[in-house]
JSON list of C-alpha atoms in Angstrom, two decimals:
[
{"chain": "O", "resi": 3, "resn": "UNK", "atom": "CA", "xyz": [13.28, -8.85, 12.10]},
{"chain": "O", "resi": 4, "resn": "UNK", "atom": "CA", "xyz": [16.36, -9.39, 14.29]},
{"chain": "O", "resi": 5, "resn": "UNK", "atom": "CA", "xyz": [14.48, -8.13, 17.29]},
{"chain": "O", "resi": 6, "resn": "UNK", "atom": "CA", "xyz": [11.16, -9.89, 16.25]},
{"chain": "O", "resi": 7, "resn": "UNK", "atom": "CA", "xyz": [9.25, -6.99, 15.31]},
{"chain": "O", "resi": 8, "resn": "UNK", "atom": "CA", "xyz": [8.16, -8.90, 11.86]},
{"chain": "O", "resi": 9, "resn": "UNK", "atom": "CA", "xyz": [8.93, -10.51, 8.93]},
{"chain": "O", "resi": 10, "resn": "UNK", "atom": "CA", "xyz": [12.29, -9.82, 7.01]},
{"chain": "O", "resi": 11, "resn": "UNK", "atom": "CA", "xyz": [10.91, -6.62, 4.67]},
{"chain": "O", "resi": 12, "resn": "UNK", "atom": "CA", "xyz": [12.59, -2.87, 5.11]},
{"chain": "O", "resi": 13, "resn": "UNK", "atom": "CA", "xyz": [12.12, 0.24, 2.81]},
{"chain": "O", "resi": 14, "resn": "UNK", "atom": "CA", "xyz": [13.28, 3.29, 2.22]},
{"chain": "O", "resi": 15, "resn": "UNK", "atom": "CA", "xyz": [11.98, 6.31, 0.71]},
{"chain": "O", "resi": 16, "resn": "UNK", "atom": "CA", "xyz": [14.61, 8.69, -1.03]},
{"chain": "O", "resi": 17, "resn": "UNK", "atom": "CA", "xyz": [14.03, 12.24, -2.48]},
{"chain": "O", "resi": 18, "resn": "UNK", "atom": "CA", "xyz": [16.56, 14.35, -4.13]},
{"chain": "O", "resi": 19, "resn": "UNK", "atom": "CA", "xyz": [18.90, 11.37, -3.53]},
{"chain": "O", "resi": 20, "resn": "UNK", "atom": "CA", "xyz": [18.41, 11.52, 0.05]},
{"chain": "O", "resi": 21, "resn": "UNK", "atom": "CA", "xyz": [16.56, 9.52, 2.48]},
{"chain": "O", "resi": 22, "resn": "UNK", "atom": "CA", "xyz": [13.43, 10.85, 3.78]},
{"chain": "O", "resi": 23, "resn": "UNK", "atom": "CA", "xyz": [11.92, 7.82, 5.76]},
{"chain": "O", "resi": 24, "resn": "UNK", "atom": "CA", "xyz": [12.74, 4.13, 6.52]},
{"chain": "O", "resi": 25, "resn": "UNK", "atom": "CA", "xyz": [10.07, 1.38, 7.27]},
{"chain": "O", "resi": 26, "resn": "UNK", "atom": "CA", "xyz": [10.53, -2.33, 8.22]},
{"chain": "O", "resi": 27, "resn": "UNK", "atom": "CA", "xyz": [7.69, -4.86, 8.79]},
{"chain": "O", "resi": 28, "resn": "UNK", "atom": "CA", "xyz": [5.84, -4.23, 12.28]},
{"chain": "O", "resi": 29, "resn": "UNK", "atom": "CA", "xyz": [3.02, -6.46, 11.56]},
{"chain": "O", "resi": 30, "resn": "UNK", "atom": "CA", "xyz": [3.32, -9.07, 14.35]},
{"chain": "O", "resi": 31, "resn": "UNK", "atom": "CA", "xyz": [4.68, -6.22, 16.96]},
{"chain": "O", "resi": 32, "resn": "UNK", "atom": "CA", "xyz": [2.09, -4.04, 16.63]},
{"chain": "O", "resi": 33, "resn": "UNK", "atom": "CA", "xyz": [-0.91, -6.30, 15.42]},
{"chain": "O", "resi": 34, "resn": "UNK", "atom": "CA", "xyz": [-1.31, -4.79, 12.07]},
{"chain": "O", "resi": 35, "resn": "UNK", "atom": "CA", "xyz": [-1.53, -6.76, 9.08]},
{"chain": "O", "resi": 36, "resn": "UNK", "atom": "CA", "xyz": [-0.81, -3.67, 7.42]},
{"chain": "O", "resi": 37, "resn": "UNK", "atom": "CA", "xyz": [2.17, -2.42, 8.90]},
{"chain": "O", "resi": 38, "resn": "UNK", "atom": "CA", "xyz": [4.18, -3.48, 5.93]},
{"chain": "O", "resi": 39, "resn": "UNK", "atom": "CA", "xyz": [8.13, -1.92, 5.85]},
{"chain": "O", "resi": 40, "resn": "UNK", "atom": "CA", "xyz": [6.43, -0.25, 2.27]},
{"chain": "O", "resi": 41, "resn": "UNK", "atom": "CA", "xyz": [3.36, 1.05, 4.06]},
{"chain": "O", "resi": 42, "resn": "UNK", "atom": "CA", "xyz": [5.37, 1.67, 6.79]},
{"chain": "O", "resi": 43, "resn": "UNK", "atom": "CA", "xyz": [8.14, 4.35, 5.15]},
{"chain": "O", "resi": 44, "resn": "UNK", "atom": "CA", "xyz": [5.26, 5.73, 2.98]},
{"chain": "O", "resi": 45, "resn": "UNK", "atom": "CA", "xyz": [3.66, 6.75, 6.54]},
{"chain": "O", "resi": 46, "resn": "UNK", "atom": "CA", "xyz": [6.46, 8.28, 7.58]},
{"chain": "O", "resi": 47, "resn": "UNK", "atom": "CA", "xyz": [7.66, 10.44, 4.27]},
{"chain": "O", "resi": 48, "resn": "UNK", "atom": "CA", "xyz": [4.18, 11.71, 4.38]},
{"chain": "O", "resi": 49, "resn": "UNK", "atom": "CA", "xyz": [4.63, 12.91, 7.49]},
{"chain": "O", "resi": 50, "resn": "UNK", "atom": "CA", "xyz": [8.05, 14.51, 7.27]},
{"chain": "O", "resi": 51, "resn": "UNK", "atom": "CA", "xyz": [6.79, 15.79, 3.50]},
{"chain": "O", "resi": 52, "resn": "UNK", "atom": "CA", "xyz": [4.02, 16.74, 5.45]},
{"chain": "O", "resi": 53, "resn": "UNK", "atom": "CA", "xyz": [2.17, 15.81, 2.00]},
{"chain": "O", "resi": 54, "resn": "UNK", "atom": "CA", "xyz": [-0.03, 12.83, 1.14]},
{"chain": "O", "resi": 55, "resn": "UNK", "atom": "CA", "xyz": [1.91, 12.72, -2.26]},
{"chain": "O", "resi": 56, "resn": "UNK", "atom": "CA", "xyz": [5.36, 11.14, -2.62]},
{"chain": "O", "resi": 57, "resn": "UNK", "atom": "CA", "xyz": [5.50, 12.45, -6.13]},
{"chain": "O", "resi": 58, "resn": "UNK", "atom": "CA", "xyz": [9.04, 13.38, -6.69]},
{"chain": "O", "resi": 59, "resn": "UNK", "atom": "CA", "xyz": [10.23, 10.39, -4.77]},
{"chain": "O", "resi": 60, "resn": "UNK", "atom": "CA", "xyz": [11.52, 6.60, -5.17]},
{"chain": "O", "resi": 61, "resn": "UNK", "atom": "CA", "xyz": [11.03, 3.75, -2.83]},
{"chain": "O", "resi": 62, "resn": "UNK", "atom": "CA", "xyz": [13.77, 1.06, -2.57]},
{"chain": "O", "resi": 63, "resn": "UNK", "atom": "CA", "xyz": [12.38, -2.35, -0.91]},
{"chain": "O", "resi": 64, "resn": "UNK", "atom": "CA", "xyz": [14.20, -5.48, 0.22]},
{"chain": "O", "resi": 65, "resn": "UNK", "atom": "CA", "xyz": [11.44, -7.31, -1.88]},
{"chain": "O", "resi": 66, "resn": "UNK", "atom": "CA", "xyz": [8.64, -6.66, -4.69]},
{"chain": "O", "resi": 67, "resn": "UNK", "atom": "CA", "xyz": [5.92, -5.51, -3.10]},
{"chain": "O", "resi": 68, "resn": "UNK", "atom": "CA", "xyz": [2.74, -6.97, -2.67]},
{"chain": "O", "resi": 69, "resn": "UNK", "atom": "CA", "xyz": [-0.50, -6.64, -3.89]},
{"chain": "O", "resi": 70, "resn": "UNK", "atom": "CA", "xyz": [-1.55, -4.12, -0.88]},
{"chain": "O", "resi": 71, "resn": "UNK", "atom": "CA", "xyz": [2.04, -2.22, -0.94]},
{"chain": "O", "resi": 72, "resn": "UNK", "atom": "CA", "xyz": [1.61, -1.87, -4.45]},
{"chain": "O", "resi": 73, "resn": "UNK", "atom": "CA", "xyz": [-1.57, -0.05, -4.28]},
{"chain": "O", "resi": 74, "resn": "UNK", "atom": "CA", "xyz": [-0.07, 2.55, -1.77]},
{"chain": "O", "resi": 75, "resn": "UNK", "atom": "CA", "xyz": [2.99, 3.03, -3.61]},
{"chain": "O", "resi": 76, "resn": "UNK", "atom": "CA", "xyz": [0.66, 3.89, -6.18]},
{"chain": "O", "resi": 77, "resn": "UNK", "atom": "CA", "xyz": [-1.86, 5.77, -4.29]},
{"chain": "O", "resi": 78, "resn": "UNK", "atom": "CA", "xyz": [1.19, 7.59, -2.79]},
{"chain": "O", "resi": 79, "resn": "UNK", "atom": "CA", "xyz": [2.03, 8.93, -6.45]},
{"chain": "O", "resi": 80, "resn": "UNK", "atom": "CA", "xyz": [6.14, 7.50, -6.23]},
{"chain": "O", "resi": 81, "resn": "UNK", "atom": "CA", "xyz": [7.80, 7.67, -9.49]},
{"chain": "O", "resi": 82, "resn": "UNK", "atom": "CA", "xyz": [9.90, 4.78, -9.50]},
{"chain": "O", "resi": 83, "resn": "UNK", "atom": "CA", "xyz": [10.09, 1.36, -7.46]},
{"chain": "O", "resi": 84, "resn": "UNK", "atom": "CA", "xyz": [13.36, -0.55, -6.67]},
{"chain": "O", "resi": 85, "resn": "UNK", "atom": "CA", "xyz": [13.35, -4.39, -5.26]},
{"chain": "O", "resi": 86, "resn": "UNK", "atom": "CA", "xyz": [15.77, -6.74, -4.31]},
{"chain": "O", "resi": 87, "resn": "UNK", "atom": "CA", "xyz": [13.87, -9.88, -3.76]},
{"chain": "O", "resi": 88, "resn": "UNK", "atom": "CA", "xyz": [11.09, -11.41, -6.05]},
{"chain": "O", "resi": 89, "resn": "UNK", "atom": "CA", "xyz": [7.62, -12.49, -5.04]},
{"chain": "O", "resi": 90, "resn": "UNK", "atom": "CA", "xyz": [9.15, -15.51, -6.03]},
{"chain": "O", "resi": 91, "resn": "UNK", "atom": "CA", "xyz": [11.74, -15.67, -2.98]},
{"chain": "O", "resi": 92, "resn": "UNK", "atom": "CA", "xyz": [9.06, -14.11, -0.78]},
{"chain": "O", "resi": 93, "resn": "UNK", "atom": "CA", "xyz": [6.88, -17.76, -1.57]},
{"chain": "O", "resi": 94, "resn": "UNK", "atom": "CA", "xyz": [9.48, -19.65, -1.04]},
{"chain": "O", "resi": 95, "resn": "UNK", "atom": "CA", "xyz": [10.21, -18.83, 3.20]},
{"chain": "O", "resi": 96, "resn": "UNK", "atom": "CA", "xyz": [6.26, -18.17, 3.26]},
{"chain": "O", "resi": 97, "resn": "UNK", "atom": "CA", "xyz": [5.34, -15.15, 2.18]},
{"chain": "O", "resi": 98, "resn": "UNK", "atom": "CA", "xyz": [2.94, -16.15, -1.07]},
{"chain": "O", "resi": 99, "resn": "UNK", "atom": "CA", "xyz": [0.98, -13.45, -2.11]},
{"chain": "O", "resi": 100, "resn": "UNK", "atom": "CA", "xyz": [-0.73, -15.38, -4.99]},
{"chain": "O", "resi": 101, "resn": "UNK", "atom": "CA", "xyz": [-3.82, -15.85, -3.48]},
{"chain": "O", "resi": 102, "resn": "UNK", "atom": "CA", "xyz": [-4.25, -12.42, -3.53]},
{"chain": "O", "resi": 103, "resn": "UNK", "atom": "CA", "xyz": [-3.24, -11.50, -6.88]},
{"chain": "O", "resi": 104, "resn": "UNK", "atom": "CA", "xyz": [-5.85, -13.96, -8.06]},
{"chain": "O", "resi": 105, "resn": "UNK", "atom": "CA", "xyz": [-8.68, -13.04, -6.09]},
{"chain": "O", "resi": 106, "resn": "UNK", "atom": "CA", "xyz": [-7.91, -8.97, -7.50]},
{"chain": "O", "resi": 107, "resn": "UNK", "atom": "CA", "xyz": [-8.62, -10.47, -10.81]},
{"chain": "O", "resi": 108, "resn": "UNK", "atom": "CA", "xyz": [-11.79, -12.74, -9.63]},
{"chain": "O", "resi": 109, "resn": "UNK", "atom": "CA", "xyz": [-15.36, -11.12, -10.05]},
{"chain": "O", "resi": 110, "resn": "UNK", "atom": "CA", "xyz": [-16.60, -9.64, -6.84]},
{"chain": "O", "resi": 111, "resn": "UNK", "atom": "CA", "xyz": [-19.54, -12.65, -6.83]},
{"chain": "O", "resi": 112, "resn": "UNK", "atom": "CA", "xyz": [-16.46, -14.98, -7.16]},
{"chain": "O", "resi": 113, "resn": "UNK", "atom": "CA", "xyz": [-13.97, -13.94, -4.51]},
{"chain": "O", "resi": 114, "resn": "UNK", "atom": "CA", "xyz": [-13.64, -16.35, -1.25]},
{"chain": "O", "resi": 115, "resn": "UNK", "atom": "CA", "xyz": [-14.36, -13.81, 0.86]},
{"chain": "O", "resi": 116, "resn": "UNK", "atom": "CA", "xyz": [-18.06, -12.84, -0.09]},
{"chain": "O", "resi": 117, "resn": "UNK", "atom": "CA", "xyz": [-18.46, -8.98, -1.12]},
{"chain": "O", "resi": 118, "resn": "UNK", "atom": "CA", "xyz": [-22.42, -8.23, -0.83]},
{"chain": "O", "resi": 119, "resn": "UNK", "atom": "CA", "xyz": [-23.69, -4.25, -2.41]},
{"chain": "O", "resi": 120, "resn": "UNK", "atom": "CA", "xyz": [-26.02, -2.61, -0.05]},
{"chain": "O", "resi": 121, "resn": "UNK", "atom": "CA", "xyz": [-28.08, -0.60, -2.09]},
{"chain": "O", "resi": 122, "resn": "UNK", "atom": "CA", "xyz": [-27.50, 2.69, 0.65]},
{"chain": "O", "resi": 123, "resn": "UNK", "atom": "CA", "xyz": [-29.63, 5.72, -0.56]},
{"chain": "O", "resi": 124, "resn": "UNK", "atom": "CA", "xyz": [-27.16, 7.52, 2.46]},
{"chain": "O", "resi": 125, "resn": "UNK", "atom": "CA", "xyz": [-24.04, 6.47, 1.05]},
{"chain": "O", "resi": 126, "resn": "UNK", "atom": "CA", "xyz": [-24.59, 8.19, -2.57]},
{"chain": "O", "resi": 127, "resn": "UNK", "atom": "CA", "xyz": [-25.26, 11.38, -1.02]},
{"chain": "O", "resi": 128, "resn": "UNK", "atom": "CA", "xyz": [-21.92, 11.40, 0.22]},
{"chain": "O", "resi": 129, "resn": "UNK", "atom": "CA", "xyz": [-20.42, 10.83, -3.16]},
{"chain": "O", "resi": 130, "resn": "UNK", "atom": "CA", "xyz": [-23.12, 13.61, -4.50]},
{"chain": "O", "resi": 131, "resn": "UNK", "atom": "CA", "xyz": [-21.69, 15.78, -1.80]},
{"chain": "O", "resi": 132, "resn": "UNK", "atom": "CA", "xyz": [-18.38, 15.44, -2.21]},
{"chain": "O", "resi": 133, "resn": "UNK", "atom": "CA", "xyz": [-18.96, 15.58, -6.04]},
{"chain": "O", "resi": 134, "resn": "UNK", "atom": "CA", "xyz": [-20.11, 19.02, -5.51]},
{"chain": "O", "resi": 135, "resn": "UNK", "atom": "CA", "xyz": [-17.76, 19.99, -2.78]},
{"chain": "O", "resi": 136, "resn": "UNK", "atom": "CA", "xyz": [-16.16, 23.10, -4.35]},
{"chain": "O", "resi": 137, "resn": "UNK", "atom": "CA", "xyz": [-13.28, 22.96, -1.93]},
{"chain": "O", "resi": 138, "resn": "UNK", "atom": "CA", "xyz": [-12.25, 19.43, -2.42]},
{"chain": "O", "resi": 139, "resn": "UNK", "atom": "CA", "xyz": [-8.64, 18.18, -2.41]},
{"chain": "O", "resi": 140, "resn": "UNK", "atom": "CA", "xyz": [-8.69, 15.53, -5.07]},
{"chain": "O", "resi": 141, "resn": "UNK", "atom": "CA", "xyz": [-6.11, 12.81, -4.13]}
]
């Protein structure tokens, strides 16, 4: 934040009660609305794990995490999440991640952003081939 490489958001990940990765907000230095400090240090204890799954591990974050960080930290398998600041305190120096929330819990034909099916014959044999794949990694 200090050198203006984002907003004011760090994490750490911690295994074994030992750090494994730090992240901080990049978003505005490297043009990447997702380069939360969450996203961020889940990158990076992937890559030292050398593992897409951070079971076994915690995350520690200056502030709840969104509605995006959320879903990694999820996807990401942690086991437990510590925060410091609330959604609450992000909303109040700009950071309001309402909108969002909402619009997760809106109908797909009632988001603001319209979300149109293609009807893809293509795209279902993917899923029918991966469905049969007998060498999948299921994630």
């Amino acid at each position: 934040m200090r050198t203006g490489e984002g907003g004011p958001f760090g994490a750490i990940i911690v295994k074994d009660g030992e750090i494994i990765a730090e992240g901080w907000n990049r978003v505005t230095s490297e043009n990447d609305p997702t380069a939360h400090a969450e996203v961020t240090a889940i990158r990076r204890a992937c890559a030292a794990l050398g593992d897409f799954s951070l079971a076994g591990c915690e995350i520690y974050t200056s502030c709840e995490p969104c509605p995006m960080c959320l879903a990694a930290i999820y996807w990401a398998r942690l086991d437990r999440i510590f925060f410091a600041n609330t959604r609450e305190d992000a909303a109040a120096i700009g950071f309001d991640d309402e909108h969002i929330y909402g619009e997760v819990a809106k109908p797909i034909d009632r988001r603001d952003i319209p979300t149109i099916k293609l009807d893809m014959p293509e795209a279902e044999a993917v899923f029918a081939e991966w469905q049969a794949k007998p060498d999948k990694v299921r994630y």
